[in-house]
Tab-separated table of C-alpha atoms in Angstrom:
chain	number	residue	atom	x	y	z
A	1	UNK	CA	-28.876	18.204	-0.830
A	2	UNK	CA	-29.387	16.177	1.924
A	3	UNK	CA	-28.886	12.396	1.476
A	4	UNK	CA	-29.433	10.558	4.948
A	5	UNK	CA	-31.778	11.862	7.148
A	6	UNK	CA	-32.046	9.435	9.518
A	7	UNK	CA	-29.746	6.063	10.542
A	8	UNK	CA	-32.232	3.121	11.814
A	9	UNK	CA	-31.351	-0.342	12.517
A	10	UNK	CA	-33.681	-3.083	12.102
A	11	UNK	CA	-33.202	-4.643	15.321
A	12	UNK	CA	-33.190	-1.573	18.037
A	13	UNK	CA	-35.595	0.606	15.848
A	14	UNK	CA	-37.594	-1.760	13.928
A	15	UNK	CA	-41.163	0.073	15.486
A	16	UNK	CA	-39.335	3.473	13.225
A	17	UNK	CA	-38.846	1.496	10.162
A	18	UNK	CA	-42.226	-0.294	10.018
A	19	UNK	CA	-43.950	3.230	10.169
A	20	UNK	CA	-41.432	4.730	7.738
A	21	UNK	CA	-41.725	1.507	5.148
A	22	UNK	CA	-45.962	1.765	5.924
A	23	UNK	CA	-46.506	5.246	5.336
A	24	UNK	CA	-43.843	7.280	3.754
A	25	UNK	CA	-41.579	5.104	1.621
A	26	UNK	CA	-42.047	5.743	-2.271
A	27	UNK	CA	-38.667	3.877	-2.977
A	28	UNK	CA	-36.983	0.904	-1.239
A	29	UNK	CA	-33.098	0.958	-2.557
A	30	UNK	CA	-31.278	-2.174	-0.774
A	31	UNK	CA	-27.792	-2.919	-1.211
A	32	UNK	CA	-27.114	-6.626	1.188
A	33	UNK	CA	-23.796	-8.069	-0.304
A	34	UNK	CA	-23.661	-11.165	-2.189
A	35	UNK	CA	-25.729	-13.795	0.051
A	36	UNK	CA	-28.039	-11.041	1.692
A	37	UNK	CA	-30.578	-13.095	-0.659
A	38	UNK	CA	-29.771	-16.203	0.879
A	39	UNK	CA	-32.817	-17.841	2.555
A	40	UNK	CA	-32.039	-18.594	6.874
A	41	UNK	CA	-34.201	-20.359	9.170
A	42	UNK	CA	-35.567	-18.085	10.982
A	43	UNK	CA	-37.741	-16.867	7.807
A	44	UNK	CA	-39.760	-19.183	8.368
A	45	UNK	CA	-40.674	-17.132	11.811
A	46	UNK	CA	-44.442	-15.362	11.603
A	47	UNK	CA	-43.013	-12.439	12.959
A	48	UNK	CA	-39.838	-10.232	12.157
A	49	UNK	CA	-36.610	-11.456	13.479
A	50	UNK	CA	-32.960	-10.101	12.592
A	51	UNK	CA	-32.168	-13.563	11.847
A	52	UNK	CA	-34.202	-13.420	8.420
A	53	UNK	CA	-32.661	-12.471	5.146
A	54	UNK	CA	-33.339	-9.524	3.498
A	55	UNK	CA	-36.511	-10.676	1.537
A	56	UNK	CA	-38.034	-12.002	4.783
A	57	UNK	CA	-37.766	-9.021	6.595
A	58	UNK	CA	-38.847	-7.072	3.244
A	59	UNK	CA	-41.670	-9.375	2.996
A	60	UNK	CA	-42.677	-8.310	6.819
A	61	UNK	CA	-42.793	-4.364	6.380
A	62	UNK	CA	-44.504	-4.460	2.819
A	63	UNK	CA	-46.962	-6.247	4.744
A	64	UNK	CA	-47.237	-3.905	7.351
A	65	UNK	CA	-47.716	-1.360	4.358
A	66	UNK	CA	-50.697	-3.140	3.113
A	67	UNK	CA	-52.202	-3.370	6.355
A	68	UNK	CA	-51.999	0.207	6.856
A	69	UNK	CA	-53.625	1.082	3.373
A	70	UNK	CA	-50.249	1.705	1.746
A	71	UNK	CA	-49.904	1.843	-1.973
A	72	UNK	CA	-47.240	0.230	-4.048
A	73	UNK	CA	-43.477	1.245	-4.166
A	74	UNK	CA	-40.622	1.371	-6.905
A	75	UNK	CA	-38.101	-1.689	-5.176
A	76	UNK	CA	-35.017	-1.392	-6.107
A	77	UNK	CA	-32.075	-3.650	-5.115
A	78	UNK	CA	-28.566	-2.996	-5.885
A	79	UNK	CA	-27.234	-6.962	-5.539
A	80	UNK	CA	-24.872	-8.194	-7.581
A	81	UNK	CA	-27.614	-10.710	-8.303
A	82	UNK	CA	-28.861	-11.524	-12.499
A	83	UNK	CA	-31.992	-10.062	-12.820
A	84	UNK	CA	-31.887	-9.087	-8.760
A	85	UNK	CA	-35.411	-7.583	-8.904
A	86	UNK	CA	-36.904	-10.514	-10.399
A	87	UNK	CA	-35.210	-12.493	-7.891
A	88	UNK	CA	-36.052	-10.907	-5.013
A	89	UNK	CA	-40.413	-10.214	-6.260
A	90	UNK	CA	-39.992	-14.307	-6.412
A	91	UNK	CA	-38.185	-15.363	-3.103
A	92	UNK	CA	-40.723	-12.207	-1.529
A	93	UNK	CA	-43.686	-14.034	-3.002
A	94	UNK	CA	-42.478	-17.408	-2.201
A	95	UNK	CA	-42.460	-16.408	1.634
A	96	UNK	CA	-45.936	-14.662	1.414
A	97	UNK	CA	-47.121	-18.218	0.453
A	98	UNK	CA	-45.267	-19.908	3.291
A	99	UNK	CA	-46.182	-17.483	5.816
A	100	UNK	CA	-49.774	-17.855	4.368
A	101	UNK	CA	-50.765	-14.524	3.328
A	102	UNK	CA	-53.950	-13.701	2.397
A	103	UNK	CA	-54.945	-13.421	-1.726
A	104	UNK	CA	-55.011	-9.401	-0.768
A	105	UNK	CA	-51.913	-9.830	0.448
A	106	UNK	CA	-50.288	-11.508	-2.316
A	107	UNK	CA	-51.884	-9.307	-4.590
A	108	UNK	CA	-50.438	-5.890	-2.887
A	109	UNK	CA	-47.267	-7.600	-3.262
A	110	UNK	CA	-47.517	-8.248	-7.290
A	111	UNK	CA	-48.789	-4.655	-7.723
A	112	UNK	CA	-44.779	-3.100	-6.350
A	113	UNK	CA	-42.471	-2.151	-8.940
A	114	UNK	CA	-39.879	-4.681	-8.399
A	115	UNK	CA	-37.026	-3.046	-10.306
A	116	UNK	CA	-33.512	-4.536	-11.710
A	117	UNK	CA	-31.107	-2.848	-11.353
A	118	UNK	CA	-26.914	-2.798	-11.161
A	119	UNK	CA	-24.269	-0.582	-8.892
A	120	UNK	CA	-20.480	-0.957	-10.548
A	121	UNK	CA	-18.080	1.065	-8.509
A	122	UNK	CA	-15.380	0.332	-6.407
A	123	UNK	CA	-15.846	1.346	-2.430
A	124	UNK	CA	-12.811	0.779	-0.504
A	125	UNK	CA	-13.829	2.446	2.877
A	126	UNK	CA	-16.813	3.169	5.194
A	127	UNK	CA	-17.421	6.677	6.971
A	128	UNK	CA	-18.914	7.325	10.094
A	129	UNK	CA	-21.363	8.055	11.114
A	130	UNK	CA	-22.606	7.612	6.664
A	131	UNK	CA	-20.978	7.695	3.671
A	132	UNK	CA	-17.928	5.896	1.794
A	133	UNK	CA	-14.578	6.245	0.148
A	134	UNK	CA	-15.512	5.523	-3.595
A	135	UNK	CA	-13.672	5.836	-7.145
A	136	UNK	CA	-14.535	8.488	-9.455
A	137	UNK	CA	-16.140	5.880	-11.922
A	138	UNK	CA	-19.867	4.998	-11.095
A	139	UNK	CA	-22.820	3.462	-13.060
A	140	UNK	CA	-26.028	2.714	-11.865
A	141	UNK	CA	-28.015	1.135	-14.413
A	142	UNK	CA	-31.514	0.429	-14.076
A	143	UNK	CA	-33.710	-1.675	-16.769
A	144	UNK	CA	-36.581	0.352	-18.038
A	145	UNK	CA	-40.136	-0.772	-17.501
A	146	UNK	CA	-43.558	0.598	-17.250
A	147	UNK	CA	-44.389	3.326	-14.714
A	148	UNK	CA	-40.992	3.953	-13.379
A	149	UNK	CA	-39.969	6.737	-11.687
A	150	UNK	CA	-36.526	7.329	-9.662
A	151	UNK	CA	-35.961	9.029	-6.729
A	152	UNK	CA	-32.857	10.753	-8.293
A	153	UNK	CA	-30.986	12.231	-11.380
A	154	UNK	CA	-28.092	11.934	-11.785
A	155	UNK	CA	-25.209	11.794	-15.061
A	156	UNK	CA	-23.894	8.183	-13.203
A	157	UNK	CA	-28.083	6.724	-13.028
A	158	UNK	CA	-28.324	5.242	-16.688
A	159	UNK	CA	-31.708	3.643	-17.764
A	160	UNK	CA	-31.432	0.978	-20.203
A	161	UNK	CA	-33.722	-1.836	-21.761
A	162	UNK	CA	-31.429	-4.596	-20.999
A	163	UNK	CA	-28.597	-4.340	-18.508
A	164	UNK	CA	-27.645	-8.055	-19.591
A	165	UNK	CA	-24.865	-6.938	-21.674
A	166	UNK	CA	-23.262	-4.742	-18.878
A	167	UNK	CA	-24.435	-7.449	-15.931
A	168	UNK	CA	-22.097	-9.590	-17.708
A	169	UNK	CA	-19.188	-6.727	-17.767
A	170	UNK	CA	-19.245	-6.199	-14.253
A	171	UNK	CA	-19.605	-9.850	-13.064
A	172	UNK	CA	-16.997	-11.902	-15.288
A	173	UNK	CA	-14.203	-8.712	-15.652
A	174	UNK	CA	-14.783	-6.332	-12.819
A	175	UNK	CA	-16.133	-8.983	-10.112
A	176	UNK	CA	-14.401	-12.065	-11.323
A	177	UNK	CA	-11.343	-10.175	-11.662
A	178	UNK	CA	-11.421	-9.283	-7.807
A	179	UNK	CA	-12.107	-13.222	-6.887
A	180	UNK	CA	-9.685	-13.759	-8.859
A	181	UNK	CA	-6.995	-11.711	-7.702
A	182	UNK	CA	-7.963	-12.740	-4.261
A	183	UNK	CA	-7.483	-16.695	-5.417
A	184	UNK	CA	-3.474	-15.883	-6.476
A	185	UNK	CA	-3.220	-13.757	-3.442
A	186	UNK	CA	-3.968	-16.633	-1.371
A	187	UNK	CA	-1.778	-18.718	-3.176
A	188	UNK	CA	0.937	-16.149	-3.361
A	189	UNK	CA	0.598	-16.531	1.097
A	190	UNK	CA	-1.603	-13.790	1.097
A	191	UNK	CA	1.390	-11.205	1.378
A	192	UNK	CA	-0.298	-7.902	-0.615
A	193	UNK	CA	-2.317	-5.615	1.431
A	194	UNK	CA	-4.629	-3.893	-1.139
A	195	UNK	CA	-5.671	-4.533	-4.825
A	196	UNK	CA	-3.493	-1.672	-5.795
A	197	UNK	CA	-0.179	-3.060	-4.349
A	198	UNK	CA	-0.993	-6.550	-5.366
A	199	UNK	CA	-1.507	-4.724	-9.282
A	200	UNK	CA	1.867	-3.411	-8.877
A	201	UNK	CA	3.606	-6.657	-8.342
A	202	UNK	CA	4.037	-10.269	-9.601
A	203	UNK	CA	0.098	-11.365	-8.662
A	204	UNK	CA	-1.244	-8.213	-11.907
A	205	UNK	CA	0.547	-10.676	-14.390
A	206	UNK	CA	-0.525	-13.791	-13.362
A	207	UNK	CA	-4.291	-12.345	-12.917
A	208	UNK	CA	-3.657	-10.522	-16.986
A	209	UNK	CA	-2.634	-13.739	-18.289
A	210	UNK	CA	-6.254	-15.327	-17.040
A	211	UNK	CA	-7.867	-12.184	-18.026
A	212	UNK	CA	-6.401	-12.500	-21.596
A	213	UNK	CA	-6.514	-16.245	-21.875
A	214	UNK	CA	-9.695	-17.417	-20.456
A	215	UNK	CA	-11.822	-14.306	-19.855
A	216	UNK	CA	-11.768	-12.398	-23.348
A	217	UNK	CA	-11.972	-15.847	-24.943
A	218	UNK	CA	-15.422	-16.335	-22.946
A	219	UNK	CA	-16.449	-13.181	-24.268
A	220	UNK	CA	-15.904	-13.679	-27.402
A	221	UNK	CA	-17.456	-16.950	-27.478
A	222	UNK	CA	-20.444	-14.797	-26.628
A	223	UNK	CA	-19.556	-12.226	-29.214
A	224	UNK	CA	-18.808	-9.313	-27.044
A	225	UNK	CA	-14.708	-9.419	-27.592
A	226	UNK	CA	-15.472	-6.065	-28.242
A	227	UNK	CA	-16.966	-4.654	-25.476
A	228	UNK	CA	-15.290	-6.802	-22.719
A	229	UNK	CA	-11.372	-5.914	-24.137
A	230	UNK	CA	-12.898	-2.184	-23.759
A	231	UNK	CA	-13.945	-2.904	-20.589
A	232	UNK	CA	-11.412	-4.806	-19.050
A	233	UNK	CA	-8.826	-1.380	-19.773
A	234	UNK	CA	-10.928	0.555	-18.120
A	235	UNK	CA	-11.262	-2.029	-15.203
A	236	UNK	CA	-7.157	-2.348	-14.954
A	237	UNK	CA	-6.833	1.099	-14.156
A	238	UNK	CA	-9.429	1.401	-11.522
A	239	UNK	CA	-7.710	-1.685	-10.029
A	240	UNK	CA	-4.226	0.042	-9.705
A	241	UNK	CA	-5.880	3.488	-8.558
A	242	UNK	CA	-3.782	4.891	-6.188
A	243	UNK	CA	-5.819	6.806	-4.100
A	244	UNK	CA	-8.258	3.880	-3.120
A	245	UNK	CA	-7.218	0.968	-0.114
A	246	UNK	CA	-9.453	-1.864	-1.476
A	247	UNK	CA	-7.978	-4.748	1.097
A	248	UNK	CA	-7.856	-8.142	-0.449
A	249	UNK	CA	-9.096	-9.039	2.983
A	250	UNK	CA	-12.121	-7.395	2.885
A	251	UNK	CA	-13.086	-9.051	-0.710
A	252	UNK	CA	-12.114	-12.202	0.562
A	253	UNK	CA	-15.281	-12.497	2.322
A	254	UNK	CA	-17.386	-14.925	1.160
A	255	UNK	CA	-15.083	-16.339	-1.305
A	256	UNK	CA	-16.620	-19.286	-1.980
A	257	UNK	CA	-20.039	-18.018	-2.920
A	258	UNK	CA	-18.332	-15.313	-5.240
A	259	UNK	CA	-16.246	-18.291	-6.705
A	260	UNK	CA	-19.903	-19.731	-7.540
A	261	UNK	CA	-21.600	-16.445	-8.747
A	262	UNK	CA	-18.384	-14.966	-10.603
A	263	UNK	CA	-16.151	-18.123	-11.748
A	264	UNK	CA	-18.969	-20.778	-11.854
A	265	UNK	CA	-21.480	-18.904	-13.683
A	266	UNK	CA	-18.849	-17.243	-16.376
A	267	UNK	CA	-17.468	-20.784	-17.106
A	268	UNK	CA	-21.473	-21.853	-17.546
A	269	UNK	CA	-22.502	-18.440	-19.407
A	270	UNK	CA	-19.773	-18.911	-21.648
A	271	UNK	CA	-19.355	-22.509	-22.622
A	272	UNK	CA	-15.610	-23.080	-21.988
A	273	UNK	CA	-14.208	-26.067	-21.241
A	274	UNK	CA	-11.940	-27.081	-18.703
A	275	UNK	CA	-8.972	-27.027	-21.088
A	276	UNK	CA	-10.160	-23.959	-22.794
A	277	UNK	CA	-10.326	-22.328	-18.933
A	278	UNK	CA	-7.473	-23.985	-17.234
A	279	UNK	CA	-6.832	-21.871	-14.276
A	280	UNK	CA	-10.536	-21.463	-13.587
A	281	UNK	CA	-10.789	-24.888	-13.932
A	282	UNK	CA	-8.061	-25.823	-11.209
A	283	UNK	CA	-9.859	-22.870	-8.684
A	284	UNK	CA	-13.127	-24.421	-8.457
A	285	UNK	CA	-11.139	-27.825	-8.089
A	286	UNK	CA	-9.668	-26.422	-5.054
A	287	UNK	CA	-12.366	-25.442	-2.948
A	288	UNK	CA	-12.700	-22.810	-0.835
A	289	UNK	CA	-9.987	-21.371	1.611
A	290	UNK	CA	-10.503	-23.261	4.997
């Protein structure tokens, strides 16, 4: 089976992509890391710039797709963002109005299948010229709705009528786990390499005592004890999996937006207080790394 045709990037071969997105596309899958949703100036530009964020420049080719007659697609983004295809339909829509699209316009846009939908595996490593070094666990879960269709099957592509239950799994055990582990390791003088060696030393009890202390406790508060003790032995092992070199440098990125998504958001989500989530508590107090 062949996965990857062809490799196109926006800026060099954006004249390939619009004809691609306006005539051939039946499914747009986008994967932009945690602030690829983020709105930038230049998205306020008429035209498309590699400056915009990912819904600006989505915005510009499913415009080019109207123009050239195209019907609607199935839009699915992979973002560890709640409800991502909800998000991204509105922040889409939002720019069609500031960019002052026409009613047919706006109307083309409504009429896409704007689909949410959640990735949770672990990729530690990028291959050239495509592809990844990834753990053997992987769900993609994507909420049912009317008139979907995938581009795939596959045992690992799950569809579901509410991924809120395992949204919250992956963000406040898998995802807030990583944060985290990257918080201590910065701490600790940032002197582990990869998740696995840091699991193997002093930083895995530290980060288990916050998992059992503050992180079951939220779920439980919820009423999914259950589910997120299940959850969180499944997520220890893929932590300390041998054959995968996850840098804590590489999940450092960002770290003070995933402190806001992951940490911020649990502590919201699941009503502790600041005594109830002490450590969580004192890593939002500290700010991000300078």
């Amino acid at each position: 089976m062949q996965v990857v045709k062809r490799r196109l990037a926006f800026s060099a071969d954006y004249a390939a992509l619009e004809r691609i997105v306006a005539t051939e596309a039946r499914w747009i899958v986008s994967n932009t890391a945690d602030r690829g949703f983020d709105p930038q100036p230049a998205d306020s530009l008429p035209r498309p710039d590699p400056a915009q964020s990912y819904p600006a420049k989505l915005y510009h080719l499913l415009a080019a797709r109207h123009l050239a007659g195209g019907g609607a697609l199935t839009i699915l983004p992979t973002e560890l963002v709640a409800r991502n295809g909800d998000v991204l339909r509105a922040r889409v829509m939002d720019i069609a109005r500031e960019q002052g699209a026409d009613a047919s316009l706006v109307d083309a846009l409504s009429q896409h299948l704007w689909v949410n939908s959640l990735v949770d595996r672990i990729v530690s490593q990028e291959l050239q010229p495509a592809g990844a070094v990834a753990e053997p666990y992987a769900l993609w879960a994507i909420e049912d709705q009317p008139g979907l269709s995938m581009p795939v099957t596959h045992p690992a592509i799950q569809i579901m009528p509410d991924l809120e239950p395992i949204q919250r799994l992956k963000l406040h055990v898998l995802n807030l786990g990583h944060t985290t582990l990257v918080d201590l390791w910065q701490q600790a003088g940032k002197r582990e390499t990869y998740v696995r060696e840091a699991m193997s030393g002093p930083l895995a009890g530290e980060l288990l005592a916050i998992y059992q202390a503050e992180v079951l406790a939220g779920f439980a508060a919820r009423g999914m004890g259950d589910q997120a003790r299940d959850y969180l032995a499944v997520t220890l092992d893929r932590f300390a999996n041998p054959f995968l070199d996850h840098r804590l440098s590489d999940i450092e990125g960002n770290h003070a937006s995933k402190i806001s998504h992951r940490v911020t958001d649990f502590l919201g989500w699941s009503g502790l207080t600041p005594d109830q989530a002490p450590a969580f508590t004192l890593c939002l107090r500290k700010g991000p790394e300078p």
